[in-house]
Short mmCIF file of C-alpha atoms in Angstrom, two decimals:
data_model
loop_
_atom_site.label_atom_id
_atom_site.label_comp_id
_atom_site.label_asym_id
_atom_site.label_seq_id
_atom_site.Cartn_x
_atom_site.Cartn_y
_atom_site.Cartn_z
CA MET A 1329 -28.85 -12.77 0.94
CA LYS A 1330 -26.70 -10.71 -1.73
CA GLY A 1331 -23.49 -12.62 -2.90
CA LEU A 1332 -20.27 -11.78 -3.29
CA LEU A 1333 -19.64 -9.82 -6.59
CA ASN A 1334 -15.75 -10.32 -7.55
CA ILE A 1335 -12.47 -10.71 -5.76
CA VAL A 1336 -9.79 -8.84 -7.30
CA LEU A 1337 -6.15 -9.12 -6.55
CA THR A 1338 -4.11 -5.83 -7.26
CA VAL A 1339 -0.48 -5.95 -6.46
CA VAL A 1340 0.28 -2.24 -5.88
CA LEU A 1341 2.82 -2.38 -3.06
CA ALA A 1342 6.52 -3.47 -2.70
CA THR A 1343 6.46 -3.68 1.29
CA THR A 1344 4.27 -2.62 4.22
CA THR A 1345 4.05 0.89 2.86
CA MET A 1346 1.86 2.38 0.09
CA THR A 1347 4.68 3.30 -1.93
CA VAL A 1348 3.07 3.11 -5.46
CA TYR A 1349 5.45 4.02 -8.34
CA GLY A 1350 4.27 5.75 -10.98
CA GLN A 1351 0.23 7.06 -11.58
CA LYS A 1352 -2.06 3.99 -11.95
CA LYS A 1353 -5.39 4.55 -13.83
CA LYS A 1354 -7.96 4.66 -11.47
CA ARG A 1355 -9.07 1.21 -10.45
CA ASN A 1356 -12.13 -0.31 -8.33
CA VAL A 1357 -12.92 3.04 -6.02
CA LYS A 1358 -13.21 1.27 -3.37
CA GLN A 1359 -9.93 0.00 -3.06
CA TYR A 1360 -8.49 3.42 -4.51
CA ASN A 1361 -9.65 5.26 -1.43
CA SER A 1362 -6.96 3.98 0.62
CA VAL A 1363 -4.19 4.53 -2.16
CA GLU A 1364 -5.52 8.39 -2.56
CA VAL A 1365 -5.21 8.93 1.25
CA TYR A 1366 -1.59 7.42 1.78
CA ARG A 1367 -0.63 9.84 -1.47
CA ALA A 1368 -2.43 12.37 0.02
CA ASN A 1369 -4.48 12.96 -2.98
CA ASP A 1370 -7.43 13.40 -1.09
CA VAL A 1371 -5.82 17.23 -0.20
CA ILE A 1372 -3.73 18.08 -2.71
CA GLN A 1373 -6.36 19.68 -4.90
CA ASP A 1374 -7.26 22.28 -2.09
CA LEU A 1375 -3.63 22.70 -1.79
CA LEU A 1376 -3.18 23.38 -5.52
CA LYS A 1377 -6.11 26.01 -5.68
CA SER A 1378 -5.10 27.79 -2.26
CA GLY A 1379 -1.46 27.62 -3.03
CA ARG A 1380 0.05 27.28 0.68
CA ASP A 1381 2.44 25.94 2.32
CA THR A 1382 1.63 22.97 5.21
CA VAL A 1383 3.28 20.09 6.99
CA PHE A 1384 1.02 17.38 8.44
CA THR A 1385 1.79 13.97 9.74
CA ARG A 1386 -0.39 10.62 9.38
CA HIS A 1387 -0.05 7.44 11.14
CA TYR A 1388 -1.31 3.94 9.05
CA LEU A 1389 -1.83 0.15 10.10
CA SER A 1390 -0.78 -1.94 7.06
CA SER A 1391 -1.21 1.51 5.26
CA PHE A 1392 -4.87 1.75 6.84
CA LEU A 1393 -4.98 5.40 7.92
CA VAL A 1394 -5.68 5.38 11.88
CA ASP A 1395 -5.64 7.65 15.03
CA SER A 1396 -2.15 8.49 16.59
CA THR A 1397 -3.63 7.10 19.65
CA ARG A 1398 -4.24 3.58 18.04
CA LEU A 1399 -1.95 0.89 16.77
CA TRP A 1400 0.04 2.13 14.46
CA LYS A 1401 3.26 1.14 12.40
CA GLU A 1402 3.98 3.47 10.13
CA GLU A 1403 4.43 7.37 10.52
CA VAL A 1404 4.36 9.44 6.91
CA LYS A 1405 5.05 13.59 7.25
CA TYR A 1406 3.94 15.32 4.37
CA THR A 1407 5.58 18.75 3.39
CA GLY A 1408 3.35 20.86 0.75
CA GLU A 1409 5.65 23.98 -0.54
CA LYS A 1410 4.61 26.49 -3.29
CA LEU A 1411 7.60 26.63 -5.66
CA ASP A 1412 6.03 29.66 -7.73
CA ASP A 1413 2.49 30.74 -9.27
CA ASN A 1414 2.18 27.49 -11.67
CA LYS A 1415 4.26 24.87 -9.33
CA TYR A 1416 3.58 22.82 -6.14
CA LYS A 1417 5.32 20.31 -4.58
CA LEU A 1418 4.04 17.76 -2.04
CA SER A 1419 6.88 15.55 -0.46
CA ALA A 1420 6.50 12.59 1.84
CA GLN A 1421 8.99 10.74 4.35
CA SER A 1422 8.09 7.74 5.54
CA ARG A 1423 9.34 5.99 8.92
CA LEU A 1424 8.44 2.31 10.16
CA LYS A 1425 8.07 1.80 13.68
CA GLU A 1426 10.84 -0.74 14.71
CA LYS A 1427 8.93 -3.67 16.72
CA ASN A 1428 11.61 -4.23 19.55
CA SER A 1429 12.67 -0.71 20.19
CA GLY A 1430 9.77 1.33 18.94
CA GLU A 1431 12.36 3.68 16.78
CA LEU A 1432 11.07 5.39 13.83
CA LYS A 1433 13.81 4.03 10.79
CA LEU A 1434 13.56 6.01 7.39
CA ASN A 1435 11.96 4.05 4.62
CA THR A 1436 10.66 5.88 2.05
CA GLU A 1437 10.88 9.48 0.49
CA SER A 1438 9.09 10.86 -2.28
CA GLU A 1439 8.39 14.46 -4.28
CA LYS A 1440 5.99 15.12 -6.27
CA VAL A 1441 5.41 18.38 -8.86
CA TYR A 1442 2.26 19.64 -9.96
CA HIS A 1443 1.16 22.32 -11.85
CA LYS A 1444 -1.75 24.44 -11.27
CA ASN A 1445 -5.31 23.03 -12.02
CA LYS A 1446 -3.65 19.79 -13.14
CA SER A 1447 -4.54 16.82 -10.92
CA ASP A 1448 -1.80 14.48 -12.04
CA ALA A 1449 1.74 15.03 -11.15
CA VAL A 1450 4.32 16.40 -13.47
CA HIS A 1451 7.40 15.14 -12.02
CA ILE A 1452 7.30 11.78 -9.49
CA LEU A 1453 10.87 11.31 -7.46
CA ASN A 1454 10.43 7.89 -5.07
CA ARG A 1455 13.61 6.21 -2.85
CA ARG A 1456 13.02 3.33 -0.98
CA TYR A 1457 15.60 2.53 1.65
CA LEU A 1458 16.99 -1.05 2.16
CA LEU A 1459 19.45 -2.56 3.78
CA ASP A 1460 23.25 -2.24 3.39
CA GLY A 1461 22.93 1.12 2.23
CA LEU A 1462 21.15 0.52 -0.85
CA VAL A 1463 18.66 2.88 -1.99
CA GLU A 1464 16.23 2.22 -5.11
CA GLU A 1465 15.25 5.44 -6.87
CA VAL A 1466 12.59 5.82 -9.31
CA VAL A 1467 11.88 9.05 -11.29
CA HIS A 1468 8.80 9.48 -13.64
CA GLN A 1469 8.64 12.59 -15.98
CA ASN A 1470 7.55 13.49 -19.41
CA LYS A 1471 6.16 10.16 -19.41
CA GLN A 1472 9.79 8.44 -19.04
CA TYR A 1473 9.93 6.16 -16.18
CA VAL A 1474 13.75 5.82 -14.77
CA VAL A 1475 14.73 3.40 -11.94
CA LYS A 1476 17.99 2.85 -10.53
CA CYS A 1477 19.58 0.76 -7.85
CA ILE A 1478 22.22 3.10 -5.74
CA ASP A 1479 24.92 1.81 -3.08
CA LYS A 1480 25.78 3.47 0.35
CA GLU A 1481 28.44 5.23 -1.75
CA GLY A 1482 25.96 6.67 -4.28
CA ASN A 1483 27.17 4.60 -7.34
CA VAL A 1484 24.52 3.32 -9.71
CA LEU A 1485 24.85 -0.45 -9.44
CA ASN A 1486 22.22 -1.06 -12.19
CA GLU A 1487 19.14 0.48 -13.97
CA THR A 1488 16.78 -2.09 -13.21
CA GLY A 1489 16.21 -1.54 -9.43
CA CYS A 1490 17.22 -3.29 -6.32
CA LEU A 1491 14.34 -5.29 -5.57
CA ARG A 1492 13.31 -8.25 -7.53
CA TYR A 1493 9.88 -7.19 -7.93
CA SER A 1494 10.81 -4.06 -9.63
CA GLN A 1495 12.62 -5.67 -12.45
CA THR A 1496 9.90 -8.63 -12.56
CA PRO A 1497 6.41 -8.90 -12.18
CA PHE A 1498 5.13 -10.88 -9.11
CA PRO A 1499 3.73 -13.95 -10.21
CA VAL A 1500 0.13 -13.25 -9.41
CA GLU A 1501 -1.07 -16.63 -10.92
CA LYS A 1502 0.53 -18.61 -8.04
CA THR A 1503 -2.29 -16.50 -5.80
CA GLU A 1504 -5.16 -18.32 -7.82
CA LYS A 1505 -5.64 -21.17 -5.67
CA PHE A 1506 -6.06 -18.25 -2.61
CA GLN A 1507 -8.23 -16.21 -4.35
CA ASN A 1508 -10.53 -19.23 -5.41
CA ASN A 1509 -10.76 -20.77 -1.87
CA LEU A 1510 -11.34 -16.93 -0.60
CA GLN A 1511 -14.23 -16.40 -3.02
CA LYS A 1512 -15.63 -19.76 -2.45
CA THR A 1513 -15.39 -19.39 1.56
CA ILE A 1514 -16.87 -15.71 1.63
CA THR A 1515 -19.92 -16.83 -0.50
CA ASN A 1516 -20.89 -19.89 1.31
CA LEU A 1517 -20.60 -17.74 4.52
CA VAL A 1518 -23.19 -15.23 2.61
CA SER A 1519 -25.40 -17.76 1.33
CA LYS A 1520 -25.88 -18.94 4.71
CA SER A 1521 -25.95 -16.34 7.12
CA LYS A 1522 -28.30 -13.25 8.24
CA GLY A 1523 -27.19 -9.78 8.38
CA ARG A 1524 -26.05 -6.78 6.70
CA LEU A 1525 -23.27 -7.10 4.35
CA PRO A 1526 -20.78 -3.99 3.74
CA ARG A 1527 -20.49 -2.43 0.33
CA TYR A 1528 -16.61 -3.48 0.20
CA ILE A 1529 -13.28 -5.15 2.14
CA ILE A 1530 -9.72 -4.25 1.55
CA LEU A 1531 -7.79 -7.12 2.77
CA ALA A 1532 -4.11 -5.86 3.67
CA ILE A 1533 -2.25 -9.47 4.03
CA GLU A 1534 1.33 -8.82 4.71
CA ALA A 1535 4.03 -11.30 4.09
CA ASP A 1536 5.97 -11.33 7.36
CA TYR A 1537 9.58 -12.44 6.94
CA GLU A 1538 11.16 -12.34 10.74
CA SER A 1539 8.33 -13.99 11.98
CA GLN A 1540 7.37 -16.32 9.15
CA ARG A 1541 3.86 -15.46 9.48
CA TRP A 1542 1.03 -13.65 7.61
CA ASN A 1543 -0.34 -10.54 9.27
CA LEU A 1544 -3.85 -9.56 8.11
CA ALA A 1545 -5.49 -6.02 8.48
CA LEU A 1546 -9.11 -5.30 7.22
CA ASP A 1547 -10.64 -2.06 6.15
CA PHE A 1548 -14.51 -1.56 6.17
CA PRO A 1549 -16.82 1.31 5.46
CA LYS A 1550 -16.57 3.99 7.93
CA GLU A 1551 -20.53 3.47 8.10
CA TYR A 1552 -20.65 -0.33 8.55
CA LYS A 1553 -21.28 -1.89 11.82
CA LEU A 1554 -18.16 -3.25 13.57
CA GLY A 1555 -18.50 -6.25 16.28
CA SER A 1556 -22.09 -7.03 14.72
CA ASP A 1557 -22.44 -11.03 13.94
CA MET A 1558 -21.88 -10.71 10.27
CA HIS A 1559 -18.95 -8.32 10.66
CA THR A 1560 -17.22 -11.01 13.20
CA SER A 1561 -18.22 -14.08 10.61
CA LEU A 1562 -16.63 -12.59 7.86
CA VAL A 1563 -13.49 -11.81 9.68
CA ALA A 1564 -12.82 -15.22 10.88
CA ALA A 1565 -13.78 -17.00 7.43
CA ILE A 1566 -11.34 -14.75 5.97
CA ALA A 1567 -8.63 -15.42 8.70
CA HIS A 1568 -9.39 -18.67 8.44
CA VAL A 1569 -8.50 -19.15 4.58
CA LEU A 1570 -5.33 -16.82 5.21
CA ASN A 1571 -4.15 -19.26 8.20
CA ASN A 1572 -4.28 -22.44 5.58
CA GLU A 1573 -2.39 -20.81 2.91
CA LYS A 1574 1.27 -21.69 2.88
CA LEU A 1575 3.86 -19.16 3.21
CA GLU A 1576 6.14 -19.27 0.23
CA GLU A 1577 9.61 -17.74 -0.60
CA TYR A 1578 7.99 -16.02 -3.51
CA HIS A 1579 5.55 -13.85 -1.18
CA PHE A 1580 8.74 -11.43 0.00
CA ASP A 1581 10.45 -9.16 -1.86
CA LYS A 1582 14.36 -9.81 -2.05
CA ASP A 1583 17.25 -7.39 -2.98
CA ILE A 1584 20.17 -7.73 -5.19
CA ASN A 1585 22.20 -8.73 -1.99
CA GLY A 1586 20.06 -11.62 -0.99
CA ASN A 1587 17.93 -9.58 1.89
CA TYR A 1588 14.38 -10.03 2.24
CA TYR A 1589 11.79 -8.03 3.08
CA ASN A 1590 7.96 -7.93 4.00
CA ARG A 1591 5.51 -7.77 1.30
CA THR A 1592 1.91 -6.64 1.04
CA MET A 1593 -0.96 -7.43 -1.28
CA PHE A 1594 -4.27 -5.84 -1.50
CA ILE A 1595 -7.57 -7.85 -2.16
CA PRO A 1596 -10.29 -5.74 -2.50
CA LEU A 1597 -13.54 -7.22 -1.90
CA SER A 1598 -16.85 -6.05 -3.38
CA PHE A 1599 -20.52 -7.05 -2.53
CA ARG A 1600 -23.55 -6.05 -4.69
#
């Protein structure tokens, strides 16, 4: 039986949405695909070539694209606009579905300006709307990175950000035990089981502050058969490891006023 190649923890999120501040270098392509779709990078090249204006909406569950008829938690409206013969702007507005009412609440807004025939944006603006009217704004332009925390009156409170993990790195080293347990459990399962392995699995592990529990979503390759014995065993093994991982304060993000926010970690599992 083929074994587990690696487990890599890449912290790319500050919340349940796929808001990625800045343009990262390409990571493992199996993980990067989900990021690409959320950013609409899967369609931007066609839009740059055609220069056409467009509006489209996508729905996500733990930042994985899903059909609107299925369970989803986030709706993102994308707007593409030709500014001139050499510039194109792609905007995105994210709204999260409230658990009890089902109403949509503004979560993030972003704008990216591209030059024609160039894959990277020359200007990026991201805003995240927080509690108490706080707004965290991040701008990338001309290789410069500017972050601001803005109050509800529009006053700039600081230039380090509203959230602690905007100001300081997430303590990845604290997750090493979980990663090791996950790798050991999956390796043991693979060595003892029969069945076809997926090329990869992407785990979206959300620390939910309101319920004080973990939420788990898994993304498999489209061609992989769901419901097979191997698929069921993999899901059960991953859930077992996660259920034994203690949820702690550092798993959540926190703003300058002391409000806590859900936070999602992405872990890609690659099989060879």
